[in-house]
Tab-separated table of C-alpha atoms and ligand atoms in Angstrom:
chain	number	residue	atom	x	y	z
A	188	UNK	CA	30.765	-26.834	-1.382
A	189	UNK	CA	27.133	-25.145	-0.875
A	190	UNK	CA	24.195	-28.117	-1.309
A	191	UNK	CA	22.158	-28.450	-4.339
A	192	UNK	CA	19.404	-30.089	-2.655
A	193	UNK	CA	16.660	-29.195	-2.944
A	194	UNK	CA	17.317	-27.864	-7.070
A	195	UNK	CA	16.076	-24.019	-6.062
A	196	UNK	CA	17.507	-22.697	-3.044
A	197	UNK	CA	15.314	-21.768	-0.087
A	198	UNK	CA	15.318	-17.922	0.376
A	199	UNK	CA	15.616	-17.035	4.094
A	200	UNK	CA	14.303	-13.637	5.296
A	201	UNK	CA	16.300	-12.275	7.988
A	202	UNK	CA	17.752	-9.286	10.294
A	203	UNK	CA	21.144	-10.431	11.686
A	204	UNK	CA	20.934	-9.489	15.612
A	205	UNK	CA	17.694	-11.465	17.101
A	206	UNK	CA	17.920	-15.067	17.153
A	207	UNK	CA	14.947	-16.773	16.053
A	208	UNK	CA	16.555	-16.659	12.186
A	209	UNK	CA	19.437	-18.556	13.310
A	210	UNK	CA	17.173	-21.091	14.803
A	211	UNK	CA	16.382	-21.785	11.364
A	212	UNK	CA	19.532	-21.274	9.584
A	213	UNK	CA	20.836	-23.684	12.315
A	214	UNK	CA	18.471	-26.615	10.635
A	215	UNK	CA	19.043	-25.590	6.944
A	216	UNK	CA	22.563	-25.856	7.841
A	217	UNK	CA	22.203	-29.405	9.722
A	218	UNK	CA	20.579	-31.067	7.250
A	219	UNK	CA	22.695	-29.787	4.938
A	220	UNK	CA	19.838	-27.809	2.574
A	221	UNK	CA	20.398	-25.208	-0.692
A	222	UNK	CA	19.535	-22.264	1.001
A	223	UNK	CA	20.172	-18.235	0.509
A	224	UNK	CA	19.863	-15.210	2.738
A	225	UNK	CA	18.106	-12.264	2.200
A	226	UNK	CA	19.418	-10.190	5.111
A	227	UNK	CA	17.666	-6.823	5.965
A	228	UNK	CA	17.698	-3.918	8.153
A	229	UNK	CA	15.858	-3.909	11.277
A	230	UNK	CA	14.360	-0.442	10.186
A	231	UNK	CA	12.687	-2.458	7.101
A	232	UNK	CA	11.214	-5.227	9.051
A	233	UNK	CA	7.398	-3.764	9.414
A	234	UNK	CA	7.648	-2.596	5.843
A	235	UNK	CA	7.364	-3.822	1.743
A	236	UNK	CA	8.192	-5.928	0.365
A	237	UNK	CA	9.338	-7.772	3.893
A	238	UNK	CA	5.335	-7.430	5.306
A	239	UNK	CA	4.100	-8.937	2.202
A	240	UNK	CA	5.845	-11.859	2.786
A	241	UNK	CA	4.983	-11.989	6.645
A	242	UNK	CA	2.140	-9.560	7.810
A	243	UNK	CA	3.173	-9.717	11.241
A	244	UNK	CA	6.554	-8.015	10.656
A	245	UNK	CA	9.203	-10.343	12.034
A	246	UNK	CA	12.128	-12.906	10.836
A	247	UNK	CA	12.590	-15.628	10.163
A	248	UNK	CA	10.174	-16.444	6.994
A	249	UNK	CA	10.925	-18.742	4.213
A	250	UNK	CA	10.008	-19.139	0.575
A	251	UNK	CA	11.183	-22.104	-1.038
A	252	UNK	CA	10.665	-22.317	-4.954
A	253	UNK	CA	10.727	-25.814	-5.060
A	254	UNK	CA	7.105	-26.398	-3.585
A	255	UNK	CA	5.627	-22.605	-3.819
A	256	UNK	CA	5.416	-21.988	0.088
A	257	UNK	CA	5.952	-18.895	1.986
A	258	UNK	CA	6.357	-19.826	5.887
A	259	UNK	CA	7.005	-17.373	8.931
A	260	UNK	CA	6.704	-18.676	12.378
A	261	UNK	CA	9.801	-20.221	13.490
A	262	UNK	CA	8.489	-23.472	15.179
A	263	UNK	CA	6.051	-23.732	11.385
A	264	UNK	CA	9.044	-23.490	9.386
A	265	UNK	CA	10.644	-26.193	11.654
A	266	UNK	CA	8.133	-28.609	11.142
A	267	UNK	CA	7.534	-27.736	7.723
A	268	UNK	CA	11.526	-28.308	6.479
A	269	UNK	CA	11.555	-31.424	9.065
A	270	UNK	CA	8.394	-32.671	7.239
A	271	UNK	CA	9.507	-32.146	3.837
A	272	UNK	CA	13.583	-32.679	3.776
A	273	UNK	CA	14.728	-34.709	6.472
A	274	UNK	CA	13.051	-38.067	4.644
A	275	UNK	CA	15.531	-40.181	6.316
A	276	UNK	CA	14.346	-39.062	9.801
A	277	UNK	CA	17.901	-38.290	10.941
A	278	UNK	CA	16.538	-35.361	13.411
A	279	UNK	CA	13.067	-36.387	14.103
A	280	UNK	CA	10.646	-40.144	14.550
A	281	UNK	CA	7.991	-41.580	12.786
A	282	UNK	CA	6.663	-42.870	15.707
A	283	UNK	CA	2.893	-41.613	16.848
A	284	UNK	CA	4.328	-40.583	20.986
A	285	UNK	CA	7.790	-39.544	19.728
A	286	UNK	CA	6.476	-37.095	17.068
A	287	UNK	CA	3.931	-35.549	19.220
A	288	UNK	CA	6.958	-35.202	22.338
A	289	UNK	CA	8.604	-33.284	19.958
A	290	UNK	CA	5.651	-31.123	19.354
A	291	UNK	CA	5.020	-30.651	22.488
A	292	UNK	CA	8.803	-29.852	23.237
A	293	UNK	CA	8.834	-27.231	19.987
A	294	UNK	CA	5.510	-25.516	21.408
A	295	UNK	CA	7.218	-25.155	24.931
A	296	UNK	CA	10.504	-23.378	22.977
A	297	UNK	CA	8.309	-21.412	21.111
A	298	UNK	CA	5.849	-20.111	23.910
A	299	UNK	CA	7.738	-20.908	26.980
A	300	UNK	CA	11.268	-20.252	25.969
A	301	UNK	CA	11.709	-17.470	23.241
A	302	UNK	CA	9.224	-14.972	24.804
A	303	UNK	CA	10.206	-14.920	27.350
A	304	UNK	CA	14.028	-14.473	26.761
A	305	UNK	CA	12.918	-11.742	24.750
A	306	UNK	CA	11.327	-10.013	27.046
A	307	UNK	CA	14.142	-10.667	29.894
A	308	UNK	CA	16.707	-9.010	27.185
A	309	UNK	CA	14.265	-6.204	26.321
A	310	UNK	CA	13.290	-5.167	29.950
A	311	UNK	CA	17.267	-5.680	30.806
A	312	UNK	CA	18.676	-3.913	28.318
A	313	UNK	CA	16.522	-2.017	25.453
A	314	UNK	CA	13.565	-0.626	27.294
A	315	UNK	CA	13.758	2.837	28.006
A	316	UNK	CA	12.850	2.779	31.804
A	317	UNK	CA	14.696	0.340	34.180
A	318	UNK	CA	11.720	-1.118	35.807
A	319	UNK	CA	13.580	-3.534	38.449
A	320	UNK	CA	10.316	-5.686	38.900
A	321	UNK	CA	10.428	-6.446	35.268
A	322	UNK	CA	13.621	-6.932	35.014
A	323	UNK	CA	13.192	-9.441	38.050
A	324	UNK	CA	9.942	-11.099	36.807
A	325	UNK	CA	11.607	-12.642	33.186
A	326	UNK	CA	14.957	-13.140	34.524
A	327	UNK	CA	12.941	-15.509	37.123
A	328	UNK	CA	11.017	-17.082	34.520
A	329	UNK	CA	14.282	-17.871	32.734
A	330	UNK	CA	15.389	-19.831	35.494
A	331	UNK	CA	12.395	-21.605	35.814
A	332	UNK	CA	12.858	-22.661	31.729
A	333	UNK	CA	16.593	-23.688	32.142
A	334	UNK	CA	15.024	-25.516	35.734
A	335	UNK	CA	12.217	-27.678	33.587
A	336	UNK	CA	14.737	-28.591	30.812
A	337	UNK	CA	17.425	-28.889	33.595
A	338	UNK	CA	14.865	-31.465	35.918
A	339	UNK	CA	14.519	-33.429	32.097
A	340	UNK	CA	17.749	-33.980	30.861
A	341	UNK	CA	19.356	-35.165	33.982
A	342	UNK	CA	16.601	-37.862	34.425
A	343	UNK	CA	17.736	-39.279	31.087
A	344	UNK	CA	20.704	-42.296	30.580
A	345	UNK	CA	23.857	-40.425	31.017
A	346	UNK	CA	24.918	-41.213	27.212
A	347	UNK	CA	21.806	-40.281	25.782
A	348	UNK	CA	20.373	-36.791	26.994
A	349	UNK	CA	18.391	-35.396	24.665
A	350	UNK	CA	14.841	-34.160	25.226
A	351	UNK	CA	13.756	-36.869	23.262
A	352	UNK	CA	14.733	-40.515	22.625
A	353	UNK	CA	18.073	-41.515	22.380
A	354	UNK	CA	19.565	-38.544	19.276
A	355	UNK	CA	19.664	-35.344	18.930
A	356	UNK	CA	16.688	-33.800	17.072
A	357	UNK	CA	15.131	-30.791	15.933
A	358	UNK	CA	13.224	-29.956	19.453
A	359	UNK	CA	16.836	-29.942	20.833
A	360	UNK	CA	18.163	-27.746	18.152
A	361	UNK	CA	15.549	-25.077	18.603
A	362	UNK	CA	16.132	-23.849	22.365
A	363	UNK	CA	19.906	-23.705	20.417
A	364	UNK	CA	19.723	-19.771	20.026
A	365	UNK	CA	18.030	-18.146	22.640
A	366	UNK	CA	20.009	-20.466	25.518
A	367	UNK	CA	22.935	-19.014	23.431
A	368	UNK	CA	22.435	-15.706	24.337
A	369	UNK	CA	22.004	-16.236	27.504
A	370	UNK	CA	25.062	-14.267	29.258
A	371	UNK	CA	23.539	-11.143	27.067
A	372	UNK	CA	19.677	-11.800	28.769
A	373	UNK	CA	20.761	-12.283	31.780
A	374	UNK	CA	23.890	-9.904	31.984
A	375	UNK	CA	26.590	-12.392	33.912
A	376	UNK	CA	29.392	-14.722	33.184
A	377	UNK	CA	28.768	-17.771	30.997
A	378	UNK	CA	29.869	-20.242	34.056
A	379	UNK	CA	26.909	-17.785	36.221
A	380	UNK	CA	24.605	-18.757	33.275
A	381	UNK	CA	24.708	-22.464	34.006
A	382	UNK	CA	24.621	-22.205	38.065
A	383	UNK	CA	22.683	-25.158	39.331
A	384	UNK	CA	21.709	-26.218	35.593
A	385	UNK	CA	25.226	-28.789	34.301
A	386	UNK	CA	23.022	-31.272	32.324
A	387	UNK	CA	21.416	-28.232	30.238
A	388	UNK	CA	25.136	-26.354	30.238
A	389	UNK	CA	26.538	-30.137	28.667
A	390	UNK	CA	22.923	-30.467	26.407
A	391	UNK	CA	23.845	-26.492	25.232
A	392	UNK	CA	27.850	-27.512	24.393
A	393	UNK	CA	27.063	-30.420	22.861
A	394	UNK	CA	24.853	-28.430	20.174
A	395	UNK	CA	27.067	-25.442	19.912
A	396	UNK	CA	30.101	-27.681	18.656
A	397	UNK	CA	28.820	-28.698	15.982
A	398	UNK	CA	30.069	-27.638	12.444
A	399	UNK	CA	26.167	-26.669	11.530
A	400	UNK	CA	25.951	-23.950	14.493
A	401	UNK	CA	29.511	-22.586	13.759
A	402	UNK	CA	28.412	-22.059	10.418
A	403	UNK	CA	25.886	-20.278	11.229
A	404	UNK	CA	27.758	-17.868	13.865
A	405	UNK	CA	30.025	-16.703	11.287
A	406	UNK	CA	27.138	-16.153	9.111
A	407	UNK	CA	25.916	-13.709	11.797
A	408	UNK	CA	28.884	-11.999	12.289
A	409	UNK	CA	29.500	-10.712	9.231
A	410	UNK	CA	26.106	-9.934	8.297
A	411	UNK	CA	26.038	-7.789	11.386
A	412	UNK	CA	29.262	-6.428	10.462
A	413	UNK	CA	27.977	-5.885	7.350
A	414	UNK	CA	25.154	-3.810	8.686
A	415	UNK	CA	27.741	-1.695	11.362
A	416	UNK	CA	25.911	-3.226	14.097
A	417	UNK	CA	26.596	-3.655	17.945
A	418	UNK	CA	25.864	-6.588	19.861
A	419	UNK	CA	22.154	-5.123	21.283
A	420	UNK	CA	21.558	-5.209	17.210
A	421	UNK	CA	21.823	-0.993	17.723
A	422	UNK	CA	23.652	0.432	14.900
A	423	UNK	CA	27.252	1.532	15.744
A	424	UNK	CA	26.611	5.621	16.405
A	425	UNK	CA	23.546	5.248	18.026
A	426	UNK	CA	23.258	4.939	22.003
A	427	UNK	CA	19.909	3.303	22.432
A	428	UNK	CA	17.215	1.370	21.243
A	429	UNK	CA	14.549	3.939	21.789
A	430	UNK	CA	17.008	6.415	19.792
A	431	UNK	CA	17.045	3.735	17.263
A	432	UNK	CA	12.791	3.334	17.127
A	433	UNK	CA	13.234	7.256	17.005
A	434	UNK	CA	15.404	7.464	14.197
A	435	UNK	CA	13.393	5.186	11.955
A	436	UNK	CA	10.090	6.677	12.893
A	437	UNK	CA	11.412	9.937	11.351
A	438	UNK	CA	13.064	8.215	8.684
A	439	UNK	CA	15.916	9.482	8.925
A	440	UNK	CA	19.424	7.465	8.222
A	441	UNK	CA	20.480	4.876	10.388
A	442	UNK	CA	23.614	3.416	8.549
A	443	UNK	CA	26.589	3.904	10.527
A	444	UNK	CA	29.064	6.497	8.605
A	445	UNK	CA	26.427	7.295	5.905
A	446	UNK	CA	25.120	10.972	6.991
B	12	LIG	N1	7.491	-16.270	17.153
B	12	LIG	C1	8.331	-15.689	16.138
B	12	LIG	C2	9.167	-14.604	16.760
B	12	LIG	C3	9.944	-13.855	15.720
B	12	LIG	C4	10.606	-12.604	16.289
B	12	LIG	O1	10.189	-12.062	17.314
B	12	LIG	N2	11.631	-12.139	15.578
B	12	LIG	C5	12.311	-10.913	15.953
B	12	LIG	C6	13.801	-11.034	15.676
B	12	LIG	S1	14.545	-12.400	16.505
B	12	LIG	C7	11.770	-9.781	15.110
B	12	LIG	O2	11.573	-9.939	13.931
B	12	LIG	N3	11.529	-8.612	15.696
B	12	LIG	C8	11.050	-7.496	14.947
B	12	LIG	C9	10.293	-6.537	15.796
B	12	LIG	O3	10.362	-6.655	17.009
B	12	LIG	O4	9.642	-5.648	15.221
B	12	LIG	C10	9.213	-16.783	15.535
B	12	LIG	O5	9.632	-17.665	16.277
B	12	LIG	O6	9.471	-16.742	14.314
């Protein structure tokens, strides 16, 4: 049965492929929040009435009735439904050096971690040139993430590894996604993935069984079915991403079987 806390449910901006949304679907989902999606085409993302509700053009954002707040910024809207919903501290600490390790944890996911992923997967796979030293330069940095939160966990008691304490919390949940879509960034085998990195491979399996994260994989998959999308979050018909940008310059259709 959906939750009816909070009383108004949470409205979620989102476009299905990328996966900074699911980092925060993941939470909603967690701690078990009234929430609903408002899932959009990529070709809408810089325009009304999604722009209004984040000027800089990119999902996730929130709005949640209950308090009047409109939030974009993945790591903000963290904190923010940390802050406000999880009162019983299941997923975060009150303590003064605890709360600011999980800062400090959040701002390495958000500026160490999801750029540059993004830009490994973009130079890999969407950019129209293949520029090999590109390619080379984020797939490296990758590996020196996964090596930092690799040198971490295994330091830790062997029954609790988290980034964090001794539980899982939201800092752990939030490298969730992108380490998710990691076989797609780095174009190899999930066992290549995790080569010389077993306590983050564990850390990563241990998130993605829980009943939260599965929820919110087959929320993706059908709203990219839903959209006719392929895996690159390229509409089924269309070759490449640059074809794509093309396409929605002009303004021209780009809903698979809709001519
Ligand atoms: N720092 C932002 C990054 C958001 C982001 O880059 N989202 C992607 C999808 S995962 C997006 O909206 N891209 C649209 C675009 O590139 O124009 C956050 O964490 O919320």
């Amino acid at each position: 049965m959906a939750s009816q806390y909070p009383a108004k449910p949470i409205r979620v901006w989102l476009t299905p492929p990328g996966p900074n949304p699911w980092k925060v679907v993941f939470l909603l989902e967690e701690l078990q929040l009234n929430y609903e999606i408002r899932s959009f085409r990529f070709d809408d993302v810089k325009k009304p009435p999604f722009i209004t509700i984040n000027p800089n053009g990119r999902v996730p954002a929130i709005e949640d009735p209950n308090t009047g707040l409109t939030l974009w910024e993945s790591g903000a809207i963290y904190q923010y439904l940390i802050e406000v919903y999880d009162t019983d501290k299941r997923l975060t600490y009150a303590t003064l050096n605890e709360r600011h390790l999980l800062n400090q944890w959040l701002h390495f996911q958000m500026s160490g971690q999801g750029p540059y992923y993004g830009q490994a997967g973009w130079f890999r796979h969407l950019h129209p040139e293949k520029i090999p030293s590109a390619i080379e330069r984020y797939a490296k940095e990758v590996r020196r993430v996964l090596g930092v939160l690799e040198t971490v966990l295994a330091a830790r008691p062997a029954d609790t590894q988290w980034l964090v304490g001794d539980k899982m919390t939201f800092a752990d949940m939030a490298f969730v996604p992108w380490n998710f879509r990691l076989s797609e960034v780095l174009m190899c085998s999930w066992d290549e993935v995790w080569e010389g990195v077993p306590h983050v491979r564990a850390w990563q399996e241990r998130m993605v069984e829980l009943p939260s994260w599965k929820r919110a994989m087959e929320k993706r998959a059908r709203l990219m079915d839903e959209q006719g999308l392929q895996w690159n979050g390229v509409p089924k018909g269309i070759e490449t991403f640059t074809e794509y940008e093309e396409k929605i310059k002009r303004g021209e259709n780009t809903i698979p079987g809709k001519e």
